[in-house]
Coordinates of C-alpha atoms in Angstrom, one line a residue:
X824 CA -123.2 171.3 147.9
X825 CA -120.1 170.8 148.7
X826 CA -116.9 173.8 148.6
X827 CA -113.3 173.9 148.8
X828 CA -110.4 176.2 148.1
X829 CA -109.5 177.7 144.6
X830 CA -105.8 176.6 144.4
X831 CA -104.0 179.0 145.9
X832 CA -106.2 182.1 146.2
X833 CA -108.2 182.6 149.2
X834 CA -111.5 181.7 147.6
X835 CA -113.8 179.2 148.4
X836 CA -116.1 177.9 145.5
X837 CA -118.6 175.4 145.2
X838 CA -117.8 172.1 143.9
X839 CA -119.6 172.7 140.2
X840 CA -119.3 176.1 138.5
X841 CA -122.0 177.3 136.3
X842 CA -121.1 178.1 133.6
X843 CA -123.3 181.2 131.4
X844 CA -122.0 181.1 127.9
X845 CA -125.4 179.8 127.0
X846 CA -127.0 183.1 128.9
X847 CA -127.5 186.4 126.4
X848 CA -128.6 188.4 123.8
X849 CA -128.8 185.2 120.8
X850 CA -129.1 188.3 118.3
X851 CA -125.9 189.9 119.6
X852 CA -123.1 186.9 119.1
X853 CA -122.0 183.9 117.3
X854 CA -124.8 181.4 119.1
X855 CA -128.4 181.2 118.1
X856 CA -129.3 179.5 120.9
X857 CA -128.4 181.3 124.4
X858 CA -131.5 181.8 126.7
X859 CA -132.7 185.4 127.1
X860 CA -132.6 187.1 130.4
X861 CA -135.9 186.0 132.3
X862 CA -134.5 182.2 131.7
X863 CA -130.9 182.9 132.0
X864 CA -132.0 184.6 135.9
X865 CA -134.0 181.6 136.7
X866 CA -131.2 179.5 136.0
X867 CA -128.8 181.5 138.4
X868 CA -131.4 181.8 140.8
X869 CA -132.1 177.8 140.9
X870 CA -128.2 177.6 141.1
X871 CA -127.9 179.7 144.4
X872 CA -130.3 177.9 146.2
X873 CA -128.6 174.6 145.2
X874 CA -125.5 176.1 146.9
X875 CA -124.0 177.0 143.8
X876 CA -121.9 180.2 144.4
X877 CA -119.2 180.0 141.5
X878 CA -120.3 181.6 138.0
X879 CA -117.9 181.9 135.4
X880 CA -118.9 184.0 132.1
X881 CA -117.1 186.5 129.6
X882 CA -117.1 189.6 127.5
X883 CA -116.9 187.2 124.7
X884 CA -120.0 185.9 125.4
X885 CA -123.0 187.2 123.2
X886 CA -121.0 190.4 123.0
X887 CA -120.7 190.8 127.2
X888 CA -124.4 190.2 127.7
X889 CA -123.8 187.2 129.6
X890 CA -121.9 189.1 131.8
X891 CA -124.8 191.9 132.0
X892 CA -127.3 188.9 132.9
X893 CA -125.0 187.2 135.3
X894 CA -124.3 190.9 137.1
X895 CA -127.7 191.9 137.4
X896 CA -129.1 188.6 138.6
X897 CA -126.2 187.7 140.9
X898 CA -127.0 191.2 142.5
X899 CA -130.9 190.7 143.0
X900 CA -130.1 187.2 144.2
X901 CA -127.1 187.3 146.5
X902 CA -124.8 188.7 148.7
X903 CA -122.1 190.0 146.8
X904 CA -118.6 188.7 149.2
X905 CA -121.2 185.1 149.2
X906 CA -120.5 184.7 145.3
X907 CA -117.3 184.1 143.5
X908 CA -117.7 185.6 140.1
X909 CA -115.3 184.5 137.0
X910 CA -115.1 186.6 134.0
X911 CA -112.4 186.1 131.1
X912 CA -110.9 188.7 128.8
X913 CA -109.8 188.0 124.8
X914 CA -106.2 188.6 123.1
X915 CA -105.2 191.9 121.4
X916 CA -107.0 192.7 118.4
X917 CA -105.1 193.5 115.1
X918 CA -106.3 197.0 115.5
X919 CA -105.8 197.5 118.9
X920 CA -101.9 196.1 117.8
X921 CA -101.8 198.4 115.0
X922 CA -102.8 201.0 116.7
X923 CA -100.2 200.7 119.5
X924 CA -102.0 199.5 122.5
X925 CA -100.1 197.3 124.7
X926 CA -100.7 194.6 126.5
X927 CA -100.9 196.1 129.7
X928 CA -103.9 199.1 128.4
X929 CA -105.8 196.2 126.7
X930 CA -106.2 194.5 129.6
X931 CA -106.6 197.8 131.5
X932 CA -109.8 198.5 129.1
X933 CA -111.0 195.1 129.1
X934 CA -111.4 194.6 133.0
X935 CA -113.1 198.0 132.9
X936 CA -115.5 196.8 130.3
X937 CA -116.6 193.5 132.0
X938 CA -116.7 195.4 135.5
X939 CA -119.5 198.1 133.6
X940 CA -121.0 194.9 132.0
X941 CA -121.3 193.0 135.7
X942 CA -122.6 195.9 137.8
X943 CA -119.7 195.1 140.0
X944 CA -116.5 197.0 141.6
X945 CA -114.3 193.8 141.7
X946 CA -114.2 189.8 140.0
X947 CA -113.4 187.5 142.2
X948 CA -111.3 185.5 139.6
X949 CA -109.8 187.3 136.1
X950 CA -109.4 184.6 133.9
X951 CA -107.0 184.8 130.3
X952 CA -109.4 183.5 128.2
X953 CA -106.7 182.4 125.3
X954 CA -102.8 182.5 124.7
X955 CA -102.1 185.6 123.0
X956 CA -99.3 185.0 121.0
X957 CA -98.7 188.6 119.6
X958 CA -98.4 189.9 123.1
X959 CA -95.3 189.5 125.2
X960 CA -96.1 187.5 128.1
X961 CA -94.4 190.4 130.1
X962 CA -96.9 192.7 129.1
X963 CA -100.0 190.0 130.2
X964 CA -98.8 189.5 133.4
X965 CA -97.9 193.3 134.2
X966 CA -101.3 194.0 133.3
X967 CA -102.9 191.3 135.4
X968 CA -100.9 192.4 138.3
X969 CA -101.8 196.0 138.0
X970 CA -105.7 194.5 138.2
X971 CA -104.6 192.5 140.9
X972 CA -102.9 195.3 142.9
X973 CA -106.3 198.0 141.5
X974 CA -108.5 195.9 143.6
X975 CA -110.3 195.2 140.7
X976 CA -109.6 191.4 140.9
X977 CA -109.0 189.0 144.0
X978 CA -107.4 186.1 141.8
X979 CA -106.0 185.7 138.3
X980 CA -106.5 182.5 136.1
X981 CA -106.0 181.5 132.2
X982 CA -107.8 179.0 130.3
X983 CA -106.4 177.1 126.9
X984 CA -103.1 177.0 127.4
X985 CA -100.3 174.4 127.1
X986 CA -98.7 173.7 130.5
X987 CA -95.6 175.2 129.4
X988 CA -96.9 178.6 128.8
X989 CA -98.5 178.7 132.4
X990 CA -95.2 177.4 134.1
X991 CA -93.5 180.0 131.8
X992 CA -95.7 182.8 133.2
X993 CA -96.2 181.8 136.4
X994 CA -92.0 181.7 136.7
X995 CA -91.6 185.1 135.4
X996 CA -94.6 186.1 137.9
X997 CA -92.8 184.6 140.7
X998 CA -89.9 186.7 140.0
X999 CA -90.9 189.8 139.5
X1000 CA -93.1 189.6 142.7
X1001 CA -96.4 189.9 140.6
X1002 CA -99.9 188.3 140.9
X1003 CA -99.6 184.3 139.6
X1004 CA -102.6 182.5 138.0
X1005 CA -104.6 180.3 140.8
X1006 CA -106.4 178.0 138.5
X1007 CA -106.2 176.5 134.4
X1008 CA -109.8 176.1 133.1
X1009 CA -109.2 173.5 129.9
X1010 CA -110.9 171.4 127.8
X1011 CA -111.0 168.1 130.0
X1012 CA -113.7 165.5 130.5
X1013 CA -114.5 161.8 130.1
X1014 CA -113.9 161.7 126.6
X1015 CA -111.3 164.3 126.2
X1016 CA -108.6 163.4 128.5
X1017 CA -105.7 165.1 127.4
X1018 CA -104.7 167.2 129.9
X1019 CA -103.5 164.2 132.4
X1020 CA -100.4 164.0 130.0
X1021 CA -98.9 167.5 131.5
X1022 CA -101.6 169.7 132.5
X1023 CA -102.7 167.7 135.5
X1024 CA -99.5 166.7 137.3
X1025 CA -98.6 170.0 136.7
X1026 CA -100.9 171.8 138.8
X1027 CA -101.2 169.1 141.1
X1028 CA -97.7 169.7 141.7
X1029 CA -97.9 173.4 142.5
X1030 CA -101.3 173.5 143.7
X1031 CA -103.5 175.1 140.8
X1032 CA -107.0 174.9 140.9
X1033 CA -108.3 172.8 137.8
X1034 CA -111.7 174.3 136.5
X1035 CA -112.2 172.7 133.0
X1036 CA -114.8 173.7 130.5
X1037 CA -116.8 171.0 129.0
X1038 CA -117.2 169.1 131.3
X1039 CA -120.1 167.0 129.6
X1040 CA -118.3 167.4 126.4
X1041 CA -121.3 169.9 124.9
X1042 CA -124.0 167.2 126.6
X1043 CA -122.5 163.7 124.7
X1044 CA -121.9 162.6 128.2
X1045 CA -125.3 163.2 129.5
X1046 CA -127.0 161.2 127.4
X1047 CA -127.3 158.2 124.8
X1048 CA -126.0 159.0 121.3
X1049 CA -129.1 159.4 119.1
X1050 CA -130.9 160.7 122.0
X1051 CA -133.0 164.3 121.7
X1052 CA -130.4 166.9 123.3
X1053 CA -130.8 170.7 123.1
X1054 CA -130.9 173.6 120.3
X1055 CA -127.3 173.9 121.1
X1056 CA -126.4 170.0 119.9
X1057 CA -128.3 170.9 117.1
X1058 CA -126.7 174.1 116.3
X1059 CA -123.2 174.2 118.0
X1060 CA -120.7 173.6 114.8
X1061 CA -118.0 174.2 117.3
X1062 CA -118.9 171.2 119.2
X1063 CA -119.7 169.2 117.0
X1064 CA -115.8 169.8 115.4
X1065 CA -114.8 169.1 118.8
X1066 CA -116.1 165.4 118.8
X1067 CA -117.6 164.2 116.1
X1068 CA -114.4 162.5 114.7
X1069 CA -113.9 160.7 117.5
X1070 CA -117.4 159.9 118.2
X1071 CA -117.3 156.1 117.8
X1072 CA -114.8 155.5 119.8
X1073 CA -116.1 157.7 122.8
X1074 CA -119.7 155.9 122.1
X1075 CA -117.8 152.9 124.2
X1076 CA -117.1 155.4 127.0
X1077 CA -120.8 156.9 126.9
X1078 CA -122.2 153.4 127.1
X1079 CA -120.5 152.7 130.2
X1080 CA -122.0 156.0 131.6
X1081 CA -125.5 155.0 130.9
X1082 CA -124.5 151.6 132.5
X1083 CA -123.6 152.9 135.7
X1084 CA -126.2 155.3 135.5
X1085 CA -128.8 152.7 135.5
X1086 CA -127.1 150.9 138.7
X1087 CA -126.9 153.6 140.7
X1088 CA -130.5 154.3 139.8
X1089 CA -128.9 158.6 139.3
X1090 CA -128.6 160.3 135.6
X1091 CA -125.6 159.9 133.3
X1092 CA -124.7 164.1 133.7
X1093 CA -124.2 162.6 137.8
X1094 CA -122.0 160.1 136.8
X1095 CA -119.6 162.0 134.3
X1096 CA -119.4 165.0 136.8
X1097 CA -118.5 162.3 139.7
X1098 CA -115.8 161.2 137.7
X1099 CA -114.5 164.2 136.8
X1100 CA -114.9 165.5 140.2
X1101 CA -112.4 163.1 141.6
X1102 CA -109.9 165.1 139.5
X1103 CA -110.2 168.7 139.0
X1104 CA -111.6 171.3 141.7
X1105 CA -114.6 172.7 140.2
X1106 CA -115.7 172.0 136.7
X1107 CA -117.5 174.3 134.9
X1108 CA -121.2 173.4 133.9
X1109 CA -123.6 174.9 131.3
X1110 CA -126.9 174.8 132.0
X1111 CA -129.8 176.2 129.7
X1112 CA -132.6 173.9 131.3
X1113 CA -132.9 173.6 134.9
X1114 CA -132.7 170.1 135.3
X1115 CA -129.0 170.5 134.0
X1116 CA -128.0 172.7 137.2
X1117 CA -130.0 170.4 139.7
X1118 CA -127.9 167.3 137.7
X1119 CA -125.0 168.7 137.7
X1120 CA -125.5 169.8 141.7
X1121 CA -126.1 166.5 142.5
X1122 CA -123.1 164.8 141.3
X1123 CA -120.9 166.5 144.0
X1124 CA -122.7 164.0 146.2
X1125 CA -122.0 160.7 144.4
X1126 CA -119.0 158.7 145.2
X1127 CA -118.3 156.4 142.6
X1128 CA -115.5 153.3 143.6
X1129 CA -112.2 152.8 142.3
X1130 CA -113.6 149.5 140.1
X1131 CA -116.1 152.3 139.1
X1132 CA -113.7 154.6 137.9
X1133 CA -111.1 152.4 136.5
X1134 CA -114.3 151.2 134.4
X1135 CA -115.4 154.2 132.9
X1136 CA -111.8 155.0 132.0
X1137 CA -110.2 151.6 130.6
X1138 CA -111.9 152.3 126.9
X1139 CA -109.8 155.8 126.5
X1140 CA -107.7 155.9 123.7
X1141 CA -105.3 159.1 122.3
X1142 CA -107.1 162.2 121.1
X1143 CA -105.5 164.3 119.2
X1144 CA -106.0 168.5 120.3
X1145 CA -109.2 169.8 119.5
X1146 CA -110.7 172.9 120.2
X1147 CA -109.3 176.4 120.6
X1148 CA -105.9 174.6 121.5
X1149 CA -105.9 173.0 118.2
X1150 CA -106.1 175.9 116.4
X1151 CA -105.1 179.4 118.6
X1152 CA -101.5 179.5 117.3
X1153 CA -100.9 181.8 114.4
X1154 CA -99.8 179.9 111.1
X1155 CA -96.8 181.7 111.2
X1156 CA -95.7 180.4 114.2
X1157 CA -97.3 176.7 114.4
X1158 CA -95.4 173.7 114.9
X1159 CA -96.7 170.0 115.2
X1160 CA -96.5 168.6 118.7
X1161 CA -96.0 164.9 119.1
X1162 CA -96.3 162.8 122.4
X1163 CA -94.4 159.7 123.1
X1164 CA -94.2 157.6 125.8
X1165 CA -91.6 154.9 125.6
X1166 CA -90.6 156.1 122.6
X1167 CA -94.3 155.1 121.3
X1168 CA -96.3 157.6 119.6
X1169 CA -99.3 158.1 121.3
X1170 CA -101.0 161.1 119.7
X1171 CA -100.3 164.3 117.9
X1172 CA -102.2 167.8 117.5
X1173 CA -101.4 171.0 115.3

């Protein structure tokens, strides 16, 4: 395995992230298909000895029994200061709104919660799971400071966000002398490659660690289309709203992957992570089988050529926003967002 720095934090993760929304109670959240704790440990404990010392979960996650697996294994399995542990907290709900809480107590109550859930004093990395749009950003980033300066987290991060709204927190951050977010964890992979229109230069320009979620775009990448995958491609509605309009087009894209695959004699999860790897810092993998953890371990040891790369990427075409970004903005306050380049539309998104 191979590690580097997390933007600009002090941490120093592993090249692949596991990721543990698949690990938790499947009666006690919106997936059927999450492993229960004996599996979801032998996961974790397969990725430690492959190197693996980033985990990223949340108290969204089965109703934060992902994060009570991840704690408890992570502290029968490892050192605590030799793990970097990620959790992620949700918006303001209506009640909480109605009922006065701000920003700043939500966030309060929601680090508490995860920290119970994980066994732990501290995260490593506090990640904002989702633009809040109901919550002054003021109010966000006071509360993350105040975690920050608790000693209840070492780093701050947000995931599913528009580079705008991280350069607009990060700025007001910045001046008021608070705690500014390290790393963007978005939806990017092979087939979804919209964040290299702003997202990417962005961070590359101020040094922000990119950990993106989805990295096998829910296992399409890992595989041949038609091919058996797991309960979760059979289940996962989410996913399959994610990419199943666009699924001819990326079939061009998988087919490639396979090709390679086969010439470098390695499986098509090492080749989509190798890609991917020459762009972001640490994507974040699922794994509910261990042969996806031992894949996806392997890939920060393949080196694929620039002929390579340029390969696998020439068949791309515009996708418009899917996912939580397509659809996290209240209707009240959504607007169409159009990208040009040239003056040539190139793809749109709600």
């Amino acid at each position: 395995m191979k590690y580097t720095k997390l933007g600009n934090s002090d941490l120093i993760v592993s090249r692949i992230c596991m990721g543990c929304m698949g690990f938790g109670d499947s009666g006690r959240g919106q997936h059927s298909w999450t492993l229960d704790e004996e599996h979801s440990r032998e996961i974790i404990r397969r990725g430690l000895e492959l190197g693996v010392n980033f985990y990223d979960t949340a108290i969204a996650y089965q109703s934060g029994t992902s994060e009570q697996y991840v704690g408890r294994a992570l502290r029968d399995f490892a050192k605590r200061d030799e793990v970097v542990v990620a959790t992620k907290f949700l918006p303001r709900t209506q009640e909480e709104i109605a009922g006065g809480v701000s920003g700043q107590q939500h966030i309060g109550n929601m680090i508490d919660t995860s920290l119970r859930n994980l066994g732990m004093d501290y995260v490593d990395l506090y990640i904002y799971h989702m633009w809040d749009w109901q919550t002054p950003v003021e109010e966000i980033m006071d509360g993350l400071n105040r975690v920050v300066k608790a000693g209840k987290a070492r780093a701050i991060g947000i995931s599913n966000c528009f580079a705008w709204q991280i350069a607009k927190a990060n700025a007001l951050a910045e001046k008021e002398g608070w705690a500014q977010f390290v790393s963007v964890q978005g939806h990017y992979n092979l087939i979804f490659r919209e964040e290299e229109r702003e997202m990417v230069p962005y961070c590359d320009e101020e040094n922000i660690a990119l950990t993106p979620y989805s990295a096998l775009a829910s296992g399409r990448l890992s595989r041949l289309p038609g091919e058996g995958g797991t309960k979760r491609a059979e289940e996962d509605a989410y996913a399959k709203f994610k990419y199943d309009a666009t699924a001819e087009q990326d079939n061009v894209i998988i087919a490639r992957v396979a090709e390679l695959a086969e010439k470098h004699g390695v499986s098509m999860t090492e080749i989509s992570l190798a890609w991917l790897l020459t762009k972001v810092t640490s994507p974040v993998v699922g794994a509910t089988k261990l042969h996806h953890i031992e894949g996806a371990a392997k890939a920060a040891d393949l080196t694929l050529t620039p002929e390579e790369i340029r390969y696998l990427e020439e068949p791309y075409v515009p996708h418009s926003l899917a996912g939580v970004m397509a659809q996290n903005k209240p209707a009240a306050a959504k607007e169409k967002h159009v990208w040009s380049t040239g003056g040539q539309k190139i793809g749109e998104g709600k």
